[in-house]
Each structure stands twice: as structure tokens, then as C-alpha cells.
Amino acid sequence: MMRIQRRVCSSFIVICLLAAGKCSDASTTESNVVPAANLPICGQNQRNTSDKTCIVDGDTLWLNGVNIRLKDFDTPESRTNICGSFFEIDLARAATDRLQELLNGNAWTIETFGIDGTGKRQLATILIDGGDIGDILITEKLARRWPDGDEFWCR
């Protein structure tokens, strides 16, 4: 099923991919996706290529060269360690691992919403059986609601 108001291109995972790798001129795109056989976690120094497909952290991934920021929730950062605690790093790793488990173990739907505030990442929501993947991570205490949720890993 797809709801599209403007141009759409397809790839290994059907998602809005324009020549620049952005979807700024499209409203929303919704696509059914089968689980990846083995969607990996991105390597620390992995280059950004036109086919890069991996999980960055609990709320960010790359799909065929497009940087995807999952919207409406936030997970701790293991690479920047914003709060400076081992709890933050451990929780960030757990959120990343759980996102990988959910994406590799289930069929899911992705809906895109244009570019985020950085101008570099495609905003999207991923649904599993109609439920937002962010809600799953929030319920499991691996994420917070964005932007107003409590950054509990900084306490």
C-alpha cells in the first residue's frame, strides 16, 4: 500500500528516494517492507555510500544511502555520550540492539515525512503490526517521547 502525493522512486526497500537522496518535495510515503535478512549495526567509521543500509542507533538508520531519523521519540547516544554516564551508554546499546531485533524479526511499514531540522535526514515512522516502533521502545524504557519526554538516562 502506498499513499503518495508526488514523485516516488523505489529501491530494495520502497521509500522515497530522489536523485539527491532526499524527499523534500514529497508529502508522505508509506510502504510495506519485508524484514531484512540481517540488517546490521553501522560500523564506527563506515562510509556514507549510495547503498549504505544499517542501524546507527535506536532512532536512526540508513536505508539504501538515505539517512532516516525516526520521529517522535529519542534514544540515548552511545557515540557522543551527552550525559557522561555508563548508564547512558548501556541504554543506548540496548536501544540499538532492540531496534535491530525488531526490524530483522518483523515485517514493517515505513512512512516518510520530509527532511528533519538538520536538513540532512529523512524523517520517518516505522510501524510493526500497526504500532509505532518508537512506542515499543518507550514502553520498554529504552527511549523517551520527543521533544517533551524526560531524558531519564541523564539523571
XYZ file of N, CA, C and O in Angstrom:
620
model
N 0.842 -1.177 0.000
C 0.000 0.000 0.000
C 0.881 1.233 0.000
O 1.833 1.306 0.741
N 0.570 2.229 -0.817
C 1.324 3.467 -0.865
C 0.397 4.649 -0.967
O -0.544 4.620 -1.720
N 0.657 5.679 -0.173
C -0.025 6.955 -0.276
C 1.025 7.962 -0.700
O 1.930 8.254 0.043
N 0.908 8.501 -1.901
C 1.941 9.383 -2.417
C 1.281 10.577 -3.085
O 0.328 10.416 -3.827
N 1.818 11.762 -2.828
C 1.275 12.938 -3.483
C 2.193 13.438 -4.593
O 1.770 14.186 -5.434
N 3.464 13.049 -4.586
C 4.391 13.496 -5.624
C 5.299 12.356 -6.051
O 4.957 11.210 -5.873
N 6.483 12.674 -6.612
C 7.380 11.666 -7.174
C 7.812 10.631 -6.154
O 8.067 10.943 -5.014
N 7.952 9.400 -6.618
C 8.468 8.317 -5.786
C 9.374 7.456 -6.641
O 9.083 7.168 -7.790
N 10.472 7.043 -6.069
C 11.361 6.088 -6.713
C 11.369 4.860 -5.822
O 10.976 4.925 -4.683
N 11.834 3.725 -6.327
C 11.865 2.561 -5.461
C 13.269 2.000 -5.387
O 14.114 2.274 -6.214
N 13.501 1.207 -4.358
C 14.789 0.600 -4.105
C 14.549 -0.721 -3.407
O 13.436 -1.212 -3.387
N 15.584 -1.281 -2.791
C 15.445 -2.553 -2.075
C 14.331 -2.455 -1.053
O 13.564 -3.364 -0.877
N 14.212 -1.356 -0.392
C 13.070 -1.061 0.465
C 12.384 0.118 -0.192
O 12.998 1.139 -0.403
N 11.113 -0.025 -0.530
C 10.441 1.031 -1.269
C 10.301 2.238 -0.350
O 9.625 2.190 0.641
N 10.982 3.286 -0.694
C 10.987 4.517 0.089
C 11.242 5.661 -0.872
O 11.778 5.449 -1.947
N 10.858 6.834 -0.519
C 11.049 7.960 -1.417
C 12.534 8.276 -1.524
O 13.173 8.608 -0.552
N 13.079 8.117 -2.726
C 14.494 8.364 -2.967
C 14.622 9.219 -4.216
O 14.423 8.726 -5.314
N 14.920 10.449 -4.068
C 15.158 11.299 -5.218
C 16.645 11.281 -5.520
O 17.441 10.750 -4.755
N 17.049 11.851 -6.608
C 18.453 11.802 -7.026
C 19.385 12.273 -5.917
O 20.467 11.735 -5.734
N 18.984 13.268 -5.151
C 19.836 13.778 -4.073
C 19.710 12.947 -2.808
O 20.331 13.253 -1.805
N 18.870 11.919 -2.823
C 18.690 11.090 -1.635
C 17.775 11.723 -0.622
O 17.807 11.385 0.547
N 16.953 12.679 -1.061
C 16.066 13.368 -0.135
C 14.651 13.322 -0.670
O 14.409 13.041 -1.823
N 13.712 13.665 0.181
C 12.308 13.619 -0.192
C 11.643 14.956 0.071
O 10.494 15.000 0.420
N 12.363 16.043 -0.049
C 11.856 17.338 0.374
C 10.637 17.803 -0.410
O 9.882 18.611 0.069
N 10.422 17.290 -1.627
C 9.270 17.745 -2.381
C 8.086 16.785 -2.288
O 7.094 16.974 -2.955
N 8.166 15.793 -1.447
C 7.075 14.840 -1.292
C 6.453 15.000 0.084
O 7.122 15.350 1.028
N 5.167 14.749 0.194
C 4.486 14.830 1.479
C 4.818 13.613 2.310
O 5.714 13.626 3.103
N 4.045 12.571 2.104
C 4.311 11.347 2.844
C 4.348 10.185 1.888
O 3.712 10.191 0.855
N 5.110 9.197 2.265
C 5.187 7.962 1.507
C 5.039 6.831 2.504
O 5.680 6.835 3.546
N 4.209 5.870 2.186
C 4.028 4.724 3.068
C 4.278 3.469 2.251
O 3.751 3.324 1.160
N 5.108 2.566 2.774
C 5.457 1.366 2.032
C 5.510 0.161 2.945
O 5.998 0.255 4.062
N 5.017 -0.968 2.459
C 5.165 -2.218 3.194
C 6.546 -2.785 2.918
O 7.031 -2.730 1.800
N 7.156 -3.334 3.919
C 8.525 -3.816 3.811
C 8.617 -5.188 4.456
O 8.066 -5.403 5.527
N 9.312 -6.085 3.830
C 9.588 -7.366 4.477
C 10.824 -7.187 5.334
O 11.651 -6.318 5.062
N 10.991 -7.970 6.383
C 12.166 -7.792 7.224
C 13.447 -8.055 6.433
O 13.477 -8.919 5.568
N 14.462 -7.293 6.722
C 15.762 -7.527 6.100
C 16.313 -8.834 6.644
O 16.048 -9.199 7.784
N 17.059 -9.542 5.827
C 17.620 -10.823 6.259
C 18.530 -10.624 7.455
O 18.517 -11.415 8.378
N 19.307 -9.570 7.436
C 20.231 -9.334 8.522
C 20.688 -7.887 8.481
O 21.818 -7.600 8.117
N 19.818 -6.943 8.845
C 20.145 -5.526 8.864
C 21.191 -5.298 9.949
O 20.913 -5.478 11.127
N 22.424 -4.918 9.563
C 23.496 -4.800 10.553
C 23.482 -3.460 11.280
O 22.808 -2.513 10.860
N 24.257 -3.383 12.338
C 24.528 -2.117 13.016
C 25.713 -1.484 12.278
O 26.665 -2.170 11.917
N 25.634 -0.180 12.023
C 26.680 0.521 11.280
C 28.013 0.441 12.014
O 28.054 0.517 13.244
N 29.086 0.312 11.245
C 30.426 0.349 11.802
C 30.797 1.765 12.203
O 30.280 2.731 11.650
N 31.687 1.896 13.153
C 32.085 3.205 13.689
C 32.540 4.168 12.594
O 32.185 5.319 12.592
N 33.326 3.715 11.647
C 33.857 4.580 10.587
C 33.319 4.210 9.210
O 33.977 4.454 8.207
N 32.131 3.632 9.168
C 31.540 3.196 7.906
C 31.193 4.405 7.038
O 30.555 5.352 7.502
N 31.625 4.369 5.797
C 31.397 5.482 4.869
C 29.932 5.567 4.463
O 29.229 4.574 4.412
N 29.499 6.789 4.158
C 28.152 7.022 3.643
C 28.178 6.831 2.132
O 28.745 7.638 1.414
N 27.583 5.745 1.675
C 27.562 5.419 0.258
C 26.119 5.357 -0.235
O 25.180 5.373 0.566
N 25.946 5.242 -1.530
C 24.603 5.209 -2.113
C 23.826 3.950 -1.755
O 22.614 3.902 -1.926
N 24.506 2.930 -1.237
C 23.807 1.709 -0.843
C 23.932 1.402 0.652
O 23.563 0.324 1.098
N 24.413 2.367 1.425
C 24.583 2.149 2.864
C 23.238 1.789 3.489
O 22.251 2.515 3.352
N 23.193 0.644 4.167
C 21.982 0.167 4.830
C 22.401 -0.463 6.150
O 22.994 -1.543 6.172
N 22.126 0.233 7.246
C 22.499 -0.255 8.575
C 21.821 0.598 9.637
O 21.256 1.649 9.345
N 21.905 0.151 10.877
C 21.305 0.846 12.016
C 22.390 1.646 12.717
O 23.422 1.104 13.108
N 22.156 2.954 12.873
C 23.113 3.833 13.543
C 22.950 3.719 15.051
O 23.906 3.503 15.786
N 21.708 3.900 15.518
C 21.396 3.806 16.944
C 19.907 3.529 17.081
O 19.261 3.161 16.101
N 19.355 3.715 18.247
C 17.965 3.351 18.494
C 16.919 4.178 17.768
O 15.756 3.802 17.727
N 17.317 5.318 17.181
C 16.345 6.147 16.468
C 16.826 6.622 15.095
O 16.209 7.488 14.487
N 17.917 6.049 14.604
C 18.476 6.473 13.316
C 18.994 5.264 12.551
O 19.603 4.376 13.136
N 18.753 5.241 11.241
C 19.271 4.172 10.403
C 19.511 4.696 8.992
O 19.093 5.804 8.644
N 20.210 3.917 8.215
C 20.439 4.192 6.798
C 19.730 3.110 5.996
O 19.861 1.924 6.315
N 18.982 3.513 4.961
C 18.340 2.577 4.041
C 18.716 2.994 2.630
O 18.312 4.063 2.169
N 19.525 2.186 1.980
C 19.974 2.447 0.605
C 20.497 3.865 0.416
O 20.094 4.572 -0.503
N 21.379 4.278 1.310
C 22.029 5.573 1.191
C 21.249 6.749 1.730
O 21.723 7.880 1.669
N 20.063 6.521 2.259
C 19.253 7.595 2.829
C 19.330 7.505 4.353
O 19.045 6.460 4.941
N 19.709 8.615 4.987
C 19.785 8.691 6.440
C 18.378 8.945 6.979
O 17.766 9.964 6.669
N 17.859 8.017 7.765
C 16.494 8.062 8.288
C 16.528 8.378 9.779
O 17.182 7.686 10.554
N 15.797 9.428 10.184
C 15.625 9.755 11.613
C 14.192 9.430 11.969
O 13.250 9.988 11.409
N 14.015 8.469 12.876
C 12.677 8.083 13.307
C 12.117 9.181 14.202
O 12.799 9.646 15.115
N 10.896 9.595 13.914
C 10.343 10.775 14.575
C 9.526 10.450 15.813
O 9.080 9.333 15.991
N 9.375 11.450 16.644
C 8.517 11.449 17.830
C 9.071 10.681 19.014
O 8.380 10.517 20.022
N 10.299 10.170 18.920
C 10.943 9.560 20.084
C 12.448 9.760 19.978
O 12.975 10.107 18.932
N 13.121 9.569 21.104
C 14.560 9.794 21.183
C 15.173 8.696 22.033
O 14.575 8.262 23.018
N 16.346 8.237 21.637
C 17.087 7.254 22.431
C 18.431 7.855 22.827
O 18.901 8.803 22.188
N 19.065 7.328 23.861
C 20.366 7.856 24.265
C 21.426 7.635 23.187
O 21.274 6.772 22.324
N 22.473 8.421 23.246
C 23.546 8.380 22.254
C 24.765 7.667 22.834
O 25.325 8.110 23.822
N 25.179 6.591 22.197
C 26.368 5.887 22.692
C 27.644 6.507 22.157
O 28.687 6.448 22.805
N 27.574 7.136 20.996
C 28.786 7.674 20.373
C 29.172 9.036 20.921
O 30.334 9.395 20.935
N 28.203 9.834 21.352
C 28.524 11.165 21.871
C 28.468 11.220 23.388
O 29.024 12.127 23.976
N 27.786 10.266 24.018
C 27.730 10.196 25.475
C 27.430 11.568 26.078
O 28.202 12.109 26.854
N 26.299 12.142 25.699
C 25.915 13.505 26.082
C 25.907 13.710 27.595
O 26.378 14.718 28.093
N 25.383 12.757 28.339
C 25.256 12.919 29.787
C 26.497 12.464 30.551
O 26.649 12.790 31.719
N 27.334 11.690 29.915
C 28.583 11.279 30.546
C 28.469 10.123 31.514
O 29.283 10.002 32.429
N 27.474 9.245 31.325
C 27.329 8.130 32.265
C 27.393 6.787 31.546
O 27.060 6.685 30.367
N 27.811 5.779 32.284
C 27.824 4.426 31.736
C 26.393 3.938 31.515
O 26.134 3.164 30.595
N 25.451 4.410 32.337
C 24.046 4.036 32.167
C 23.551 4.479 30.792
O 22.873 3.729 30.085
N 23.909 5.701 30.382
C 23.507 6.208 29.069
C 24.068 5.334 27.949
O 23.352 4.974 27.011
N 25.327 4.984 28.038
C 25.971 4.166 27.011
C 25.336 2.779 26.949
O 25.026 2.274 25.865
N 25.114 2.166 28.118
C 24.491 0.840 28.155
C 23.071 0.872 27.592
O 22.668 -0.022 26.838
N 22.311 1.910 27.943
C 20.938 2.035 27.454
C 20.924 2.305 25.942
O 20.083 1.772 25.218
N 21.872 3.100 25.463
C 21.975 3.364 24.025
C 22.239 2.071 23.256
O 21.614 1.816 22.218
N 23.129 1.262 23.758
C 23.422 -0.024 23.105
C 22.209 -0.942 23.126
O 21.906 -1.623 22.142
N 21.498 -0.953 24.262
C 20.301 -1.792 24.376
C 19.218 -1.331 23.398
O 18.546 -2.156 22.762
N 19.041 -0.009 23.244
C 18.039 0.521 22.310
C 18.409 0.182 20.871
O 17.552 -0.198 20.067
N 19.683 0.292 20.538
C 20.158 -0.042 19.189
C 19.945 -1.521 18.895
O 19.432 -1.889 17.833
N 20.313 -2.358 19.845
C 20.138 -3.808 19.677
C 18.658 -4.174 19.530
O 18.298 -5.031 18.712
N 17.804 -3.512 20.308
C 16.374 -3.812 20.240
C 15.776 -3.369 18.906
O 14.949 -4.075 18.313
N 16.190 -2.191 18.401
C 15.717 -1.749 17.093
C 16.128 -2.761 16.028
O 15.323 -3.140 15.172
N 17.355 -3.243 16.102
C 17.827 -4.243 15.142
C 16.978 -5.519 15.225
O 16.558 -6.062 14.212
N 16.702 -5.967 16.435
C 15.887 -7.169 16.633
C 14.487 -6.981 16.054
O 13.956 -7.862 15.370
N 13.878 -5.822 16.300
C 12.528 -5.555 15.805
C 12.488 -5.488 14.279
O 11.587 -6.045 13.651
N 13.459 -4.820 13.675
C 13.468 -4.685 12.216
C 13.789 -5.995 11.516
O 13.222 -6.295 10.464
N 14.699 -6.773 12.081
C 15.076 -8.037 11.447
C 14.079 -9.156 11.711
O 14.049 -10.136 10.982
N 13.250 -9.011 12.731
C 12.352 -10.093 13.104
C 10.906 -9.911 12.721
O 10.071 -10.765 13.017
N 10.581 -8.795 12.064
C 9.184 -8.492 11.763
C 9.054 -7.844 10.391
O 9.969 -7.168 9.926
N 7.879 -8.007 9.787
C 7.536 -7.195 8.624
C 7.165 -5.821 9.160
O 6.586 -5.714 10.238
N 7.531 -4.762 8.442
C 7.241 -3.417 8.915
C 6.904 -2.489 7.775
O 7.152 -2.769 6.625
N 6.281 -1.383 8.156
C 5.876 -0.346 7.218
C 6.601 0.934 7.593
O 6.719 1.254 8.772
N 7.100 1.649 6.582
C 7.767 2.927 6.842
C 6.977 4.033 6.166
O 6.507 3.878 5.043
N 6.794 5.139 6.878
C 6.133 6.309 6.336
C 7.085 7.478 6.498
O 7.584 7.727 7.590
N 7.361 8.195 5.410
C 8.293 9.318 5.460
C 7.548 10.645 5.527
O 6.403 10.746 5.084
N 8.230 11.658 6.094
C 7.586 12.950 6.363
C 8.463 14.141 5.991
O 8.379 15.172 6.604
N 9.326 14.030 5.014
C 10.186 15.152 4.658
C 11.497 15.107 5.433
O 11.844 14.106 6.039
N 12.204 16.209 5.420
C 13.553 16.289 5.990
C 13.497 16.892 7.392
O 12.704 17.798 7.665
N 14.370 16.423 8.290
C 14.412 16.927 9.666
C 15.051 18.315 9.723
O 15.479 18.866 8.708
N 15.130 18.868 10.930
C 15.661 20.212 11.148
C 17.122 20.386 10.766
O 17.569 21.505 10.532
N 17.886 19.300 10.702
C 19.284 19.404 10.304
C 19.424 19.573 8.798
O 20.483 19.951 8.320
N 18.350 19.250 8.063
C 18.392 19.310 6.609
C 19.116 18.139 5.978
O 19.343 18.117 4.774
N 19.468 17.146 6.793
C 20.272 16.024 6.307
C 19.577 14.674 6.397
O 19.979 13.731 5.740
N 18.559 14.558 7.255
C 17.958 13.247 7.489
C 16.483 13.242 7.119
O 15.771 14.208 7.356
N 16.049 12.133 6.551
C 14.653 11.910 6.211
C 13.895 11.529 7.478
O 14.286 10.600 8.175
N 12.841 12.255 7.819
C 12.007 11.894 8.960
C 11.079 10.760 8.567
O 10.532 10.755 7.461
N 10.903 9.799 9.469
C 10.048 8.660 9.150
C 9.491 8.037 10.423
O 9.981 8.275 11.525
N 8.460 7.249 10.228
C 7.882 6.403 11.271
C 7.904 4.982 10.740
O 7.602 4.751 9.570
N 8.257 4.041 11.590
C 8.198 2.627 11.227
C 7.118 1.973 12.076
O 7.104 2.132 13.305
N 6.229 1.254 11.402
C 5.133 0.563 12.080
C 5.304 -0.940 11.947
O 5.638 -1.444 10.869
N 5.066 -1.645 13.045
C 5.022 -3.100 13.076
C 3.628 -3.480 13.548
O 3.220 -3.070 14.637
N 2.906 -4.222 12.735
C 1.518 -4.593 13.052
C 0.692 -3.371 13.450
O -0.105 -3.430 14.378
N 0.924 -2.240 12.788
C 0.164 -1.021 13.036
C 0.647 -0.192 14.206
O 0.126 0.891 14.450
N 1.620 -0.695 14.974
C 2.134 0.039 16.126
C 3.468 0.703 15.818
O 4.323 0.113 15.164
N 3.637 1.917 16.293
C 4.870 2.677 16.073
C 6.030 2.022 16.821
O 5.927 1.730 18.015
N 7.128 1.816 16.127
C 8.303 1.196 16.734
C 8.828 2.041 17.904
O 9.358 1.507 18.876
N 8.641 3.365 17.817
C 9.042 4.244 18.914
C 8.254 3.968 20.178
O 8.801 3.979 21.284
N 6.953 3.687 20.034
C 6.127 3.357 21.197
C 6.597 2.065 21.859
O 6.548 1.935 23.082
N 7.055 1.125 21.051
C 7.582 -0.124 21.609
C 8.814 0.176 22.463
O 8.923 -0.278 23.598
N 9.733 0.974 21.925
C 10.956 1.299 22.665
C 10.666 2.138 23.913
O 11.312 1.956 24.947
N 9.678 3.028 23.828
C 9.295 3.824 25.002
C 8.701 2.927 26.079
O 9.061 3.016 27.254
N 7.797 2.036 25.687
C 7.174 1.105 26.645
C 8.226 0.242 27.331
O 8.113 -0.055 28.526
N 9.255 -0.138 26.580
C 10.325 -0.974 27.137
C 11.391 -0.159 27.874
O 12.415 -0.694 28.279
N 11.146 1.146 28.030
C 12.046 2.064 28.744
C 13.439 2.146 28.108
O 14.451 2.271 28.792
N 13.448 2.093 26.773
C 14.685 2.248 26.008
C 14.715 3.580 25.262
O 15.710 3.906 24.619
N 13.622 4.352 25.357
C 13.505 5.617 24.643
C 12.575 6.539 25.419
O 11.908 6.117 26.370
N 12.547 7.788 24.980
C 11.627 8.777 25.547
C 10.842 9.422 24.416
O 11.248 9.373 23.252
N 9.705 10.014 24.754
C 8.925 10.774 23.779
C 9.754 12.001 23.397
O 10.464 12.566 24.223
N 9.707 12.412 22.137
C 10.428 13.595 21.678
C 9.419 14.631 21.208
O 8.460 14.257 20.550
N 9.550 15.891 21.554
C 10.667 16.512 22.237
C 10.466 16.697 23.731
O 11.382 17.151 24.423
N 9.299 16.374 24.250
C 8.979 16.734 25.636
C 9.179 15.629 26.662
O 8.866 15.823 27.829
N 9.686 14.475 26.269
C 9.861 13.385 27.216
C 11.044 13.600 28.130
O 11.994 14.323 27.819
N 10.997 12.952 29.272
C 12.059 13.024 30.268
C 13.308 12.286 29.789
O 13.242 11.112 29.454
N 14.434 12.967 29.759
C 15.695 12.362 29.376
C 16.243 11.618 30.605
O 17.255 11.983 31.201
N 15.548 10.527 30.976
C 15.808 9.817 32.233
C 17.204 9.234 32.322
O 17.708 8.972 33.410
N 17.869 8.999 31.225
C 19.219 8.421 31.251
C 20.276 9.435 31.686
O 21.413 9.071 31.887
N 19.878 10.702 31.858
C 20.829 11.743 32.306
C 20.781 11.994 33.807
O 21.525 12.825 34.312
N 19.925 11.301 34.497
C 19.835 11.533 35.952
C 20.938 10.865 36.688
O 21.510 9.916 36.338
